[in-house]
Tab-separated table of C-alpha atoms in Angstrom:
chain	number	residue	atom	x	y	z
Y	1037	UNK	CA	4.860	-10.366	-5.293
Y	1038	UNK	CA	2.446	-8.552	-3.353
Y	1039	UNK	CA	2.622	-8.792	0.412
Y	1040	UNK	CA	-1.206	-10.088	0.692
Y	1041	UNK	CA	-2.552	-9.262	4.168
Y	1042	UNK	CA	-6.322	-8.635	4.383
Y	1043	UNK	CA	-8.056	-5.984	3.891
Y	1044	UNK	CA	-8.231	-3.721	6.778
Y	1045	UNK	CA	-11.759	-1.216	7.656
Y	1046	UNK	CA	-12.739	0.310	4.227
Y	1047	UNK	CA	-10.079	2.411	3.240
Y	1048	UNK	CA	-7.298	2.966	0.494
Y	1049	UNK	CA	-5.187	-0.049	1.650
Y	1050	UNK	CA	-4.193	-2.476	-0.572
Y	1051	UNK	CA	-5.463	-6.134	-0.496
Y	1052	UNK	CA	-3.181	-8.111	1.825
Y	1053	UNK	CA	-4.238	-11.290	1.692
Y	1054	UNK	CA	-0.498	-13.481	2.589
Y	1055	UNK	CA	3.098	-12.536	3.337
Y	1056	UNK	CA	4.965	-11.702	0.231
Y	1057	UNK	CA	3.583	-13.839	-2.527
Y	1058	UNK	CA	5.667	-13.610	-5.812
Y	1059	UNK	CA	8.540	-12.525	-6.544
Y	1060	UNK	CA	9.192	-12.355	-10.056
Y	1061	UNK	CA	9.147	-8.744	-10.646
Y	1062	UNK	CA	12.878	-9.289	-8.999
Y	1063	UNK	CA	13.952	-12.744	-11.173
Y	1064	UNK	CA	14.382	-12.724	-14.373
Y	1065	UNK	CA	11.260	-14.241	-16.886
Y	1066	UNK	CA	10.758	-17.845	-15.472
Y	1067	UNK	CA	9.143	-20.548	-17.102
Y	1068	UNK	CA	5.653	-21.041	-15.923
Y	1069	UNK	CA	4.383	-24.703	-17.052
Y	1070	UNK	CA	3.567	-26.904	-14.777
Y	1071	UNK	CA	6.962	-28.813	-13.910
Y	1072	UNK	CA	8.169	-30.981	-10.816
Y	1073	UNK	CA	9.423	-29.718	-7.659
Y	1074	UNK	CA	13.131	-30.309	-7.107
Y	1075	UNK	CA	13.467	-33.370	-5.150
Y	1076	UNK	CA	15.872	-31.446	-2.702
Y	1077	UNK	CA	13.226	-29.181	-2.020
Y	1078	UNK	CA	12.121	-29.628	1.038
Y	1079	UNK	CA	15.693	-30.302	2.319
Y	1080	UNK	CA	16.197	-26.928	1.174
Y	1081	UNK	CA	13.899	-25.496	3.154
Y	1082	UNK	CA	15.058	-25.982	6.075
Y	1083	UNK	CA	19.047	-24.857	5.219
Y	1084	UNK	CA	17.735	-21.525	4.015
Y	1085	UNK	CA	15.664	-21.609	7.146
Y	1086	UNK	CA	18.663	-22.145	9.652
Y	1087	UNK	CA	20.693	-19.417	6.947
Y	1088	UNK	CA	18.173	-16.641	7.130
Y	1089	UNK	CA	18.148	-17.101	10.843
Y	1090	UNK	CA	22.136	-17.053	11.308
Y	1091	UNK	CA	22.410	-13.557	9.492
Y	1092	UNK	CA	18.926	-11.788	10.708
Y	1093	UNK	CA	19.380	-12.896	14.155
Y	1094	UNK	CA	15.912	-13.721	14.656
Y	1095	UNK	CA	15.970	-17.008	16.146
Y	1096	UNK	CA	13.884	-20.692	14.698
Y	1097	UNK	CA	11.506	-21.419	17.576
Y	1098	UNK	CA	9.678	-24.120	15.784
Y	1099	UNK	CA	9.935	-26.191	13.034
Y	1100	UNK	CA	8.787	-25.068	9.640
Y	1101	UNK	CA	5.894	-26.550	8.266
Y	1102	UNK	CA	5.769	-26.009	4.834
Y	1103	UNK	CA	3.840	-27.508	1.214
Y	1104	UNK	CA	4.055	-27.840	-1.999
Y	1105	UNK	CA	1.341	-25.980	-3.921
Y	1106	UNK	CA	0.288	-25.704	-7.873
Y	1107	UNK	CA	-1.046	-22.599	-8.978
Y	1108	UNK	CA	-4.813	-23.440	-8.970
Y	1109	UNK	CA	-4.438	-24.555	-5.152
Y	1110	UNK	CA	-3.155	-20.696	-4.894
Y	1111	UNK	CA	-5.890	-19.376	-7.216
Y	1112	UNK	CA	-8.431	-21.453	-4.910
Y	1113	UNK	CA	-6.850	-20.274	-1.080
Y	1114	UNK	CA	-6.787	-16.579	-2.471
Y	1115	UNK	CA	-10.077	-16.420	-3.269
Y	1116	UNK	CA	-10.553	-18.378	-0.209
Y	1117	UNK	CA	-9.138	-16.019	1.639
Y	1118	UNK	CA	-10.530	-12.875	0.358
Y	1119	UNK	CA	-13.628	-14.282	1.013
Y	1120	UNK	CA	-12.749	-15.540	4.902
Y	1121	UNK	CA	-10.873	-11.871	5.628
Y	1122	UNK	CA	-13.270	-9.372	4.059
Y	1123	UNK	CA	-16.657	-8.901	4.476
Y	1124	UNK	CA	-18.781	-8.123	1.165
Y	1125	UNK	CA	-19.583	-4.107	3.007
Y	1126	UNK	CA	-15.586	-4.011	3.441
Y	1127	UNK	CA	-14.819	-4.936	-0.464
Y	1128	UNK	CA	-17.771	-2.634	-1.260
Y	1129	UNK	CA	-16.165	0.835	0.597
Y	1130	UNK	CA	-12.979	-0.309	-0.543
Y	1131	UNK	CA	-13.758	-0.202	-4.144
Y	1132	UNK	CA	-16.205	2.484	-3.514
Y	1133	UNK	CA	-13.256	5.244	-2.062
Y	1134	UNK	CA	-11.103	4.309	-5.434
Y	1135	UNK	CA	-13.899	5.302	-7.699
Y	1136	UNK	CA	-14.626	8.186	-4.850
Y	1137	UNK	CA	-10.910	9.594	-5.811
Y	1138	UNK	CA	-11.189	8.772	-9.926
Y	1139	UNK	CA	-8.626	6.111	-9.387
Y	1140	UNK	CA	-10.991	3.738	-11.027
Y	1141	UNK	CA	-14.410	3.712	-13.136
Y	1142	UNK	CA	-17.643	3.301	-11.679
Y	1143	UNK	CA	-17.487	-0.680	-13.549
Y	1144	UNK	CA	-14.621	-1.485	-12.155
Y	1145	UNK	CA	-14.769	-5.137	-10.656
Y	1146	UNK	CA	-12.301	-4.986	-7.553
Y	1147	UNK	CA	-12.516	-8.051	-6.339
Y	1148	UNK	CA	-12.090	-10.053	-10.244
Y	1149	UNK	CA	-8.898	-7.726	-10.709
Y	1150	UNK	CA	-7.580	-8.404	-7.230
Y	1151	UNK	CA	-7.500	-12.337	-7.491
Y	1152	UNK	CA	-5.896	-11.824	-11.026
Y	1153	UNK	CA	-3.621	-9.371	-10.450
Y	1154	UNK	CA	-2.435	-11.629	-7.513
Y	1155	UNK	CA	-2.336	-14.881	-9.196
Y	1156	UNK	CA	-0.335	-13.573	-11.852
Y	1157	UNK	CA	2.727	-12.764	-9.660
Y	1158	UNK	CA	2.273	-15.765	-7.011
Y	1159	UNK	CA	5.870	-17.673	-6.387
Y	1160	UNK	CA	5.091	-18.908	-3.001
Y	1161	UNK	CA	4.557	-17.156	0.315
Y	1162	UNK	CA	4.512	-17.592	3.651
Y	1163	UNK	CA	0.914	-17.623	5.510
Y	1164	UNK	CA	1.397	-16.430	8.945
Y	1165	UNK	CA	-2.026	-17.288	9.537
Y	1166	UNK	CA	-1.903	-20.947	9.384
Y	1167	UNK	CA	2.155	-20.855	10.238
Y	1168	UNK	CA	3.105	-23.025	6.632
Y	1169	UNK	CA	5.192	-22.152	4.097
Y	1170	UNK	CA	3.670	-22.402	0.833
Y	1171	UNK	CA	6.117	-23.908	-2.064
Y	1172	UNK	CA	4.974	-23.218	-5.598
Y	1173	UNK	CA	5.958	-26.716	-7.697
Y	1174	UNK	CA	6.154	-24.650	-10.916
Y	1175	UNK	CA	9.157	-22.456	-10.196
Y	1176	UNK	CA	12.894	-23.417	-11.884
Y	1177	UNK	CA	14.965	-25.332	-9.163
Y	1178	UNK	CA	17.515	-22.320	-10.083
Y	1179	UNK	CA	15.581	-19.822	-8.777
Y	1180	UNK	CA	13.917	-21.290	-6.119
Y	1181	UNK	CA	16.629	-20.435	-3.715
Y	1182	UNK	CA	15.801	-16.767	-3.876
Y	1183	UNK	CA	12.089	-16.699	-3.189
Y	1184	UNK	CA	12.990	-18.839	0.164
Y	1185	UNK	CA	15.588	-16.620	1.353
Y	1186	UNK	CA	12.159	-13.799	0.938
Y	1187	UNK	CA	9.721	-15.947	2.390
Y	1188	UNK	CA	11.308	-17.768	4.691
Y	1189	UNK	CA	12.592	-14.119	6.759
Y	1190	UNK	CA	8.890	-13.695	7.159
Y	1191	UNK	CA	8.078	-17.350	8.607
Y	1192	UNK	CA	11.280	-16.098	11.166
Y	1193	UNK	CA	9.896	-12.444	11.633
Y	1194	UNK	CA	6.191	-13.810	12.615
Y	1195	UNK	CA	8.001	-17.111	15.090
Y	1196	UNK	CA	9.675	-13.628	16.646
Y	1197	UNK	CA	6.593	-11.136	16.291
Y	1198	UNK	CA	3.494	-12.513	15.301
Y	1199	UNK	CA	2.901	-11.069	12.058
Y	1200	UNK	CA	-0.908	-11.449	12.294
Y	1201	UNK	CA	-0.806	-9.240	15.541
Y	1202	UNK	CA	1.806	-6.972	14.012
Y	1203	UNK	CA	0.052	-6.244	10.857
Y	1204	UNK	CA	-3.570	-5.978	12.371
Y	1205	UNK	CA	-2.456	-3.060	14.902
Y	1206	UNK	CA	-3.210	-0.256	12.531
Y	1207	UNK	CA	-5.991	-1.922	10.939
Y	1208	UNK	CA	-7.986	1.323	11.333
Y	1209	UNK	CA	-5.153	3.807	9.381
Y	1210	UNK	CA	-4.534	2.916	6.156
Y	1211	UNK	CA	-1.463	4.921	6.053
Y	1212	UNK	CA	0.209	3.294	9.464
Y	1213	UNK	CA	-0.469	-0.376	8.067
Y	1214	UNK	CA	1.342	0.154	4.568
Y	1215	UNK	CA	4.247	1.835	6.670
Y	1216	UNK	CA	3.997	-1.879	8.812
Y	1217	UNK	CA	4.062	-3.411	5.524
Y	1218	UNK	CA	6.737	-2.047	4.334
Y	1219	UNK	CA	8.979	-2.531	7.332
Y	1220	UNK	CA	8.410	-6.711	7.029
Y	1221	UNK	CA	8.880	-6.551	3.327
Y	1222	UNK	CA	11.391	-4.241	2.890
Y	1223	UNK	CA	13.261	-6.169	5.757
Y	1224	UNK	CA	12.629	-9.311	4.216
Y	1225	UNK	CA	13.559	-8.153	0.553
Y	1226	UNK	CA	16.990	-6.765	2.361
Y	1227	UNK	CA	17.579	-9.808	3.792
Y	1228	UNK	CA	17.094	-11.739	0.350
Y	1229	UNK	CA	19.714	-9.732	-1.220
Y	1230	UNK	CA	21.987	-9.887	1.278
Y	1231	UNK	CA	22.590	-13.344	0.826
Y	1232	UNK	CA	22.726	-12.599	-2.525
Y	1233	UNK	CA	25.556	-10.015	-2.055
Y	1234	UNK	CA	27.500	-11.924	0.562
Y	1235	UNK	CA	30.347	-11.392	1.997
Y	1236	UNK	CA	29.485	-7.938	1.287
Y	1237	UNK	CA	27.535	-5.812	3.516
Y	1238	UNK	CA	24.309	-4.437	2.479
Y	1239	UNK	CA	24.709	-1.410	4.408
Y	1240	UNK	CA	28.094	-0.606	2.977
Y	1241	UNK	CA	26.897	-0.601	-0.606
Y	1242	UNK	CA	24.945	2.135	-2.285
Y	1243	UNK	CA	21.414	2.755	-2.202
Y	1244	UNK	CA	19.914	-0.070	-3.793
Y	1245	UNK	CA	15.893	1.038	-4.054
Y	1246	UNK	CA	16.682	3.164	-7.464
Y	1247	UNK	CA	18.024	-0.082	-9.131
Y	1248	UNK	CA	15.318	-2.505	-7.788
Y	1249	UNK	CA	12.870	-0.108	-8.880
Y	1250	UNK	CA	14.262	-0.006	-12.667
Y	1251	UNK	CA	14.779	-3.910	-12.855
Y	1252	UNK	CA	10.882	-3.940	-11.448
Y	1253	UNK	CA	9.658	-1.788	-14.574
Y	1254	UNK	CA	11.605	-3.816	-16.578
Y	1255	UNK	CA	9.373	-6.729	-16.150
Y	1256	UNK	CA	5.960	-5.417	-16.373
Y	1257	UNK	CA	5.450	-6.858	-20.097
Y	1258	UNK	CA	5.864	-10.235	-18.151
Y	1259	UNK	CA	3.047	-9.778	-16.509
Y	1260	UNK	CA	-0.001	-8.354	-18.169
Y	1261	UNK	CA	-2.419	-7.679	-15.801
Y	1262	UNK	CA	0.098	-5.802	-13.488
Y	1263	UNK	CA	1.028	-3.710	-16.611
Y	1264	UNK	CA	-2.263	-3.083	-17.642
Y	1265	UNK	CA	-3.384	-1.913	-13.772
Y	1266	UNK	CA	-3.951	2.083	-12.761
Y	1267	UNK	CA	-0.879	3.673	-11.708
Y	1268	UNK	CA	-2.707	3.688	-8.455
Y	1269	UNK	CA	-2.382	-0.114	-7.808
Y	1270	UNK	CA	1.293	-1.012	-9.266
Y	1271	UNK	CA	2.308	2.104	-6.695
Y	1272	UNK	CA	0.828	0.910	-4.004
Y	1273	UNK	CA	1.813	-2.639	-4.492
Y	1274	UNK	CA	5.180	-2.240	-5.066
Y	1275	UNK	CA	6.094	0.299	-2.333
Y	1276	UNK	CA	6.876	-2.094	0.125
Y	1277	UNK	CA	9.649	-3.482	-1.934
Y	1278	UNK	CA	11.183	-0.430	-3.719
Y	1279	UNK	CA	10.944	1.994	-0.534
Y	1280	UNK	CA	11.094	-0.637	2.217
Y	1281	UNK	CA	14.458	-2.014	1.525
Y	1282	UNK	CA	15.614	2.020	1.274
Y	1283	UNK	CA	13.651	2.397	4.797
Y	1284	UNK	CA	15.788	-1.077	5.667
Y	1285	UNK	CA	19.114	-0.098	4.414
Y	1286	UNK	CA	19.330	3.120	6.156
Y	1287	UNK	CA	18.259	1.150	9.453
Y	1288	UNK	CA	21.159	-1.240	8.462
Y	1289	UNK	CA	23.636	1.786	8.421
Y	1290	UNK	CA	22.737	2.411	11.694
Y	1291	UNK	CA	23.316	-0.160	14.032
Y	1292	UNK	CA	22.681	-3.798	11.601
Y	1293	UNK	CA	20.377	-6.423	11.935
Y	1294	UNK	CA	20.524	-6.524	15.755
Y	1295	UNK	CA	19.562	-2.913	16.194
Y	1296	UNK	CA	16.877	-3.262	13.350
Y	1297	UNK	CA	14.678	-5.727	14.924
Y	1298	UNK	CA	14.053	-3.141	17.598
Y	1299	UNK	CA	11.602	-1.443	15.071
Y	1300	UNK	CA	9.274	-4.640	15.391
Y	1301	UNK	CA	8.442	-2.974	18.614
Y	1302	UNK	CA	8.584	0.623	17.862
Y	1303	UNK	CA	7.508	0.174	13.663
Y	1304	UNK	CA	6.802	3.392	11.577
Y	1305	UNK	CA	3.596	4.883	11.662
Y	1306	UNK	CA	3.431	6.667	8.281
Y	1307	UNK	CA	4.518	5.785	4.985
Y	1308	UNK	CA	6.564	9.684	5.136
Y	1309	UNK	CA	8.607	8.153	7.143
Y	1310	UNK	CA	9.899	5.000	4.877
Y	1311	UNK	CA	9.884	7.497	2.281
Y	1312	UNK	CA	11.898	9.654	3.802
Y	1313	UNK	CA	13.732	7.360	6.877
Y	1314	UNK	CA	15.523	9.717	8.429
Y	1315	UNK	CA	12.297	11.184	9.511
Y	1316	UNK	CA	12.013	7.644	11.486
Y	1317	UNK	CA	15.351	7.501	13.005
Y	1318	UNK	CA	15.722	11.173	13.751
Y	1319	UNK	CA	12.467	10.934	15.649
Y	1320	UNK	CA	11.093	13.546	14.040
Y	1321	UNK	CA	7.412	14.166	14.732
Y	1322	UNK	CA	4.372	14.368	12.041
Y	1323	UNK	CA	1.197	16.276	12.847
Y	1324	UNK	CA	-2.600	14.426	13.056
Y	1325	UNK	CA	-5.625	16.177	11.873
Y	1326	UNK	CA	-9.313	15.314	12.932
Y	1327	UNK	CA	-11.674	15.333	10.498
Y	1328	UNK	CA	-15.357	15.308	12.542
Y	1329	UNK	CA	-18.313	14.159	10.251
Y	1330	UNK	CA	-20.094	17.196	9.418
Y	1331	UNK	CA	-23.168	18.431	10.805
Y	1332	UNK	CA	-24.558	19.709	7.102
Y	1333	UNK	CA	-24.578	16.598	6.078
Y	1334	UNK	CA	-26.203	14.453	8.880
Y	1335	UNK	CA	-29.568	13.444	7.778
Y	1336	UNK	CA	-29.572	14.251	4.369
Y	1337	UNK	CA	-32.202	11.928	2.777
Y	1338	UNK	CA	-30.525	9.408	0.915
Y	1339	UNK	CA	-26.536	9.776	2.201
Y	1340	UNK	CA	-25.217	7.439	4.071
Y	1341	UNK	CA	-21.848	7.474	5.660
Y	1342	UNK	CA	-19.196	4.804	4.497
Y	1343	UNK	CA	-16.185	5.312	5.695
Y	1344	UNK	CA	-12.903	7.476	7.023
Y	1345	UNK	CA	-8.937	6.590	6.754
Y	1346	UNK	CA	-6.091	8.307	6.028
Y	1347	UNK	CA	-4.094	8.305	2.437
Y	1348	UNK	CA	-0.883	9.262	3.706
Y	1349	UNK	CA	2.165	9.848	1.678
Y	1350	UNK	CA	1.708	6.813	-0.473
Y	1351	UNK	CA	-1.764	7.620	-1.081
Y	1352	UNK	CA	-1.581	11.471	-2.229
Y	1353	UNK	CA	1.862	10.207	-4.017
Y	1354	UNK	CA	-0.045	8.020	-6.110
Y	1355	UNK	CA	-3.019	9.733	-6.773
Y	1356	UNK	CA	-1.155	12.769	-7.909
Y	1357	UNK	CA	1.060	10.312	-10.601
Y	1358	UNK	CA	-2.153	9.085	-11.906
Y	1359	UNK	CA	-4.428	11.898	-12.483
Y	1360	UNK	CA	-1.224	14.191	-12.603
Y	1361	UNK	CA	2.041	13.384	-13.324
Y	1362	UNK	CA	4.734	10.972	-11.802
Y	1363	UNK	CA	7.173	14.005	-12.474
Y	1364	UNK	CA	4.775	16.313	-10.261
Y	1365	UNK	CA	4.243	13.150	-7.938
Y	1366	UNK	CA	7.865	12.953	-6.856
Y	1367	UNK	CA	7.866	16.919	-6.323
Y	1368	UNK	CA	4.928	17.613	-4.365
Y	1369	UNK	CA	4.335	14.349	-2.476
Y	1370	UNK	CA	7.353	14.983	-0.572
Y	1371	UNK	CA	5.364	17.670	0.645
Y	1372	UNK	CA	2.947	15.782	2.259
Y	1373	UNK	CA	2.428	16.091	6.237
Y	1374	UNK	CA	-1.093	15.029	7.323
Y	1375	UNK	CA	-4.381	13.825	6.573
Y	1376	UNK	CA	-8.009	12.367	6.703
Y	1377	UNK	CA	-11.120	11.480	5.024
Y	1378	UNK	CA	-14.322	10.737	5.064
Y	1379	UNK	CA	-16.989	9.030	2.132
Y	1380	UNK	CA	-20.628	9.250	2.473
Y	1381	UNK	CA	-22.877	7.186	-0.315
Y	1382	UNK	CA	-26.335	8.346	-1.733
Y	1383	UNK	CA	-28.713	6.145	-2.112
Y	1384	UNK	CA	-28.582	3.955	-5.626
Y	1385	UNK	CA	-25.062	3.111	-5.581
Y	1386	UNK	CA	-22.195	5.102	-7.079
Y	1387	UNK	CA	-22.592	8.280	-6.237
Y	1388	UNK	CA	-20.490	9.555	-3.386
Y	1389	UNK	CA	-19.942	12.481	-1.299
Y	1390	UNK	CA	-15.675	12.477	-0.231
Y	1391	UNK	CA	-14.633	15.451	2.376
Y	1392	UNK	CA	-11.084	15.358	2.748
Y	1393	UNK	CA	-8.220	17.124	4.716
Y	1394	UNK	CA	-4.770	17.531	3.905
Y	1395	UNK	CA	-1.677	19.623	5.687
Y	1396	UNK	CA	1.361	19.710	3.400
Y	1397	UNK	CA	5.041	20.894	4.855
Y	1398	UNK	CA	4.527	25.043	3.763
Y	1399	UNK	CA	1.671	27.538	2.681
Y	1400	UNK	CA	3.789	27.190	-0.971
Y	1401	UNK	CA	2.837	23.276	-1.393
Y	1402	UNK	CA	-0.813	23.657	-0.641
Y	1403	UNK	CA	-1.327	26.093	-2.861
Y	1404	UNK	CA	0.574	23.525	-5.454
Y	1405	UNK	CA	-1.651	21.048	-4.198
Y	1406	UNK	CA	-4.704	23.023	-4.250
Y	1407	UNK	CA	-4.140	24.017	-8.424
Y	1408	UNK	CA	-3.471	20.462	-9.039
Y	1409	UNK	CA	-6.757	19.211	-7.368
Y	1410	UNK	CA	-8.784	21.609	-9.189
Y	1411	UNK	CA	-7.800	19.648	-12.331
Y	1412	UNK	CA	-8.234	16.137	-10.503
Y	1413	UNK	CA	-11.564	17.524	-10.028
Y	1414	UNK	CA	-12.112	18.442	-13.906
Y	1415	UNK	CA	-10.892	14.404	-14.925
Y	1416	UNK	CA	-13.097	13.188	-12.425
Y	1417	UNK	CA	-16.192	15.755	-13.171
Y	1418	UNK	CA	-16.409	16.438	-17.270
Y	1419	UNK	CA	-19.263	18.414	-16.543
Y	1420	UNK	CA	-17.830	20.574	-13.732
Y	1421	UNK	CA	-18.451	24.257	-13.632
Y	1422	UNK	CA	-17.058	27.383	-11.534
Y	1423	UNK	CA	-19.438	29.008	-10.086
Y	1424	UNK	CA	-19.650	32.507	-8.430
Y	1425	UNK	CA	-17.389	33.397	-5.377
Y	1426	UNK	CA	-14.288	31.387	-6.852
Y	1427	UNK	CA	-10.992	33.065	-5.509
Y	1428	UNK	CA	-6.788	32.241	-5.835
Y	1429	UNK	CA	-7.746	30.126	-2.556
Y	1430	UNK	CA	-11.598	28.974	-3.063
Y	1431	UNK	CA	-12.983	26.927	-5.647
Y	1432	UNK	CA	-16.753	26.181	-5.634
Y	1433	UNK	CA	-18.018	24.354	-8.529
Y	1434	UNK	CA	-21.128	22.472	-9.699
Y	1435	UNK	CA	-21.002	18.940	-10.862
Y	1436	UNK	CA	-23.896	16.316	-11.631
Y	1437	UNK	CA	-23.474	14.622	-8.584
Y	1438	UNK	CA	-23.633	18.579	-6.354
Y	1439	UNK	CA	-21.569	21.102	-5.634
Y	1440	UNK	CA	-17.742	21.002	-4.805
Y	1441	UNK	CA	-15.786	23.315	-2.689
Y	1442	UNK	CA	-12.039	23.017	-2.648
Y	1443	UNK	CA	-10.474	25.639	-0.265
Y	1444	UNK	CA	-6.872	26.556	0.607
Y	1445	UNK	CA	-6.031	27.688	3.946
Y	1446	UNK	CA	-2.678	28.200	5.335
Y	1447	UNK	CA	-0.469	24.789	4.577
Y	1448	UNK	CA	-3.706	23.047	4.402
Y	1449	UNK	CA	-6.425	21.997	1.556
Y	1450	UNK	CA	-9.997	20.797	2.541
Y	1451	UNK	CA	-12.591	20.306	0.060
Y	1452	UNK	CA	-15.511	18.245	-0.058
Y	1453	UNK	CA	-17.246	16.759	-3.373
Y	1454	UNK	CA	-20.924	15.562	-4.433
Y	1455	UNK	CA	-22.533	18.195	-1.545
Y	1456	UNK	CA	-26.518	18.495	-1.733
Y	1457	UNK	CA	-26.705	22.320	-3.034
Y	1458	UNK	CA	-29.170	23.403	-0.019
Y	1459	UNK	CA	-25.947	22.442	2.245
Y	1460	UNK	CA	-23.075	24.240	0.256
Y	1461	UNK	CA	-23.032	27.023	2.167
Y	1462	UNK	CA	-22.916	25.256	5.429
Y	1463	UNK	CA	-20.203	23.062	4.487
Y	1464	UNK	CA	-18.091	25.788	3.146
Y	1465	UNK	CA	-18.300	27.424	6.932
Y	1466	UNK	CA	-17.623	24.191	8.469
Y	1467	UNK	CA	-14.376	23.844	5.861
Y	1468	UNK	CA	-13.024	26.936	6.980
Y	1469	UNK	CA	-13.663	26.546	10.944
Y	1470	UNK	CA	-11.211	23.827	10.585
């Protein structure tokens, strides 16, 4: 179900490969033999097309060009795909920060989980790269009616916006791309159920995110690879679903779909501010932080820089429900204002060196923040040790891979992992002239 756009510059984004493939978490368990496409499909199509149009007010420019897929054709373009849209050094620093942040192990195969954990949920998409809508022949006639409505409000969005172009503009912050994403999906999930709920209004009913979220858990035994995944990925993945049509609804509220396709040119740049929407259409402003690549560690034999993005929200949300809580994720994430990263590699593979910057919304949070790293830091580092100097703000440790310093400043954390122990000392000075 996974809104599969590629992968951007190394970073924490999610694989997006196509537009919205799947969406079963939302149907109920549907039969998945092999079975033939309703002869009215096609037909269809195009009725849903002209529907979707009528309500969103995005107008049909073109005609639809759409096919009929099995599920090994899928199988075959996504791996295509991946392949075409991500180089082997981008797959490599994306699978490199997840290990870098103990959201995965060290023999974790990202790319063999990816093109399962896709295949698993595809129900057709959309591919706004080649402009056709792809119809999977093994979904119940029944059903099929609902994952057009979905897919067929992207094929509108991109005739209106270019989804390529859209999606690609914050290829270089992770954090501004899923906030994108979750826009077009959430907007596209909104529109789904509003046909589903007409003639009532979407934005006159309650907040429907807590229930799609709930039916969404509901149906993780369906799908085993999902189920099995880090908390990390099903977060991440389903965030522009369970959030987005929250971000959409409130958007809805305030002026309908006329008035909401204004965002296409003014979209969210942080995933704070689908989380929390009113932070969008209030205009409030969130701060930036620079994070400059450190002069202790330039030219240390062996370390090699990989690469810097932003977690955002989403990111820090999810990493605290993994290696912390979800209960202490909901709390503290909320908290979350700014930040950046950077990963270095030593030489040999698998070893890494992560700096990282965060500003959170009061003094209070970081200091929350800045307890709950230190035990991050003791599931990712078994071995780790204090070390002298430790304070109620300053944590400097000593793991097999070098030294870490976590230090709490104000409303901000910055700490950097895997240092070379003859540049500790200079680090820590450059973490605290921040």
């Amino acid at each position: 179900m996974t809104f599969l756009q590629p992968f951007s510059r190394p970073g924490l984004r999610f694989l997006r490969l196509l537009i919205g493939i799947g969406w079963l978490f939302f149907l109920p368990a549907l039969v998945v033999a092999q079975q033939e496409a309703a002869p009215d499909l096609l037909s269809q199509t195009d009725e849903i097309f002209h529907q979707m149009s009528a309500m969103t007010g995005l107008p049909i420019k073109e005609p639809l060009k759409k096919q009929v897929v099995s599920r090994a054709e899928i199988q075959k373009y996504l791996t295509e795909n991946l392949h075409a849209e991500t180089t082997p050094a981008e797959l490599h620093a994306q699978e490199a920060t997840l290990c870098a942040f103990g959201l995965v192990s060290r023999e974790f195969d990202l790319e063999k989980f990816l093109i399962s954990f896709y295949t698993e949920q595809a129900a057709g998409f959309y591919d706004p790269k080649h402009k056709i809508m792809y119809l999977a022949d093994w979904i119940p006639a029944e059903t099929q009616s609902m994952v057009l409505a979905h897919e067929l409000t992207h094929a509108l969005q991109d005739q209106s916006w270019d989804l390529e172009k859209f999606l690609h503009a914050a290829r270089d912050n992770d954090d501004a791309a899923s906030a994108r994403q979750a826009f077009v999906e959430g907007y596209a999930t909104a529109a789904m159920m509003q046909q589903m709920t007409a003639p009532l209004e979407l934005a006159q009913l309650p907040s429907i995110a807590p229930l799609m979220e709930m039916v969404i858990h509901q149906q993780f035994e369906e799908y085993p690879t999902f189920s099995k995944a880090p908390y990390f990925f099903r977060v991440q993945s389903l965030f522009p679903y369970v959030e987005g049509i929250g971000f959409i609804q409130v958007g809805l509220q305030r002026g309908g779909w006329k008035s909401l396709n204004s965002v296409f040119a003014n979209p969210p740049d942080s995933t704070r501010e689908v989380f929390d929407p009113q932070t969008y259409f209030d205009h409030q402003s969130l701060p930036s932080l620079a994070l400059p690549r450190p002069a202790a560690l330039a030219g240390v034999a062996g370390l090699e820089f990989l690469t810097e993005n932003v977690m955002g929200e989403l990111g820090y949300y999810a990493l605290l429900g993994q290696l912390i809580s979800e209960e202490e994720a909901k709390t503290l994430g909320e908290g979350w204002r700014a930040d950046r990263y950077l990963l270095y590699e030593h030489s040999g593979g698998k070893n890494y060196t992560l700096v990282a910057r965060t500003r959170w919304a009061s003094a209070e949070a970081a200091l929350t923040f800045f307890r709950d790293y230190q035990t991050i830091l003791t599931h990712k580092y078994p071995e780790l040790t204090a070390a002298k100097g430790s304070t109620q703000d300053l944590f400097i440790g000593a793991a097999a891979n070098g030294q870490t310093l976590l230090l709490r400043q104000g409303d901000e954390c910055r700490w950097a992992e895997g240092v070379p122990a003859t540049q500790a000392d200079a680090m820590l000075a450059w973490l605290r002239t921040l």
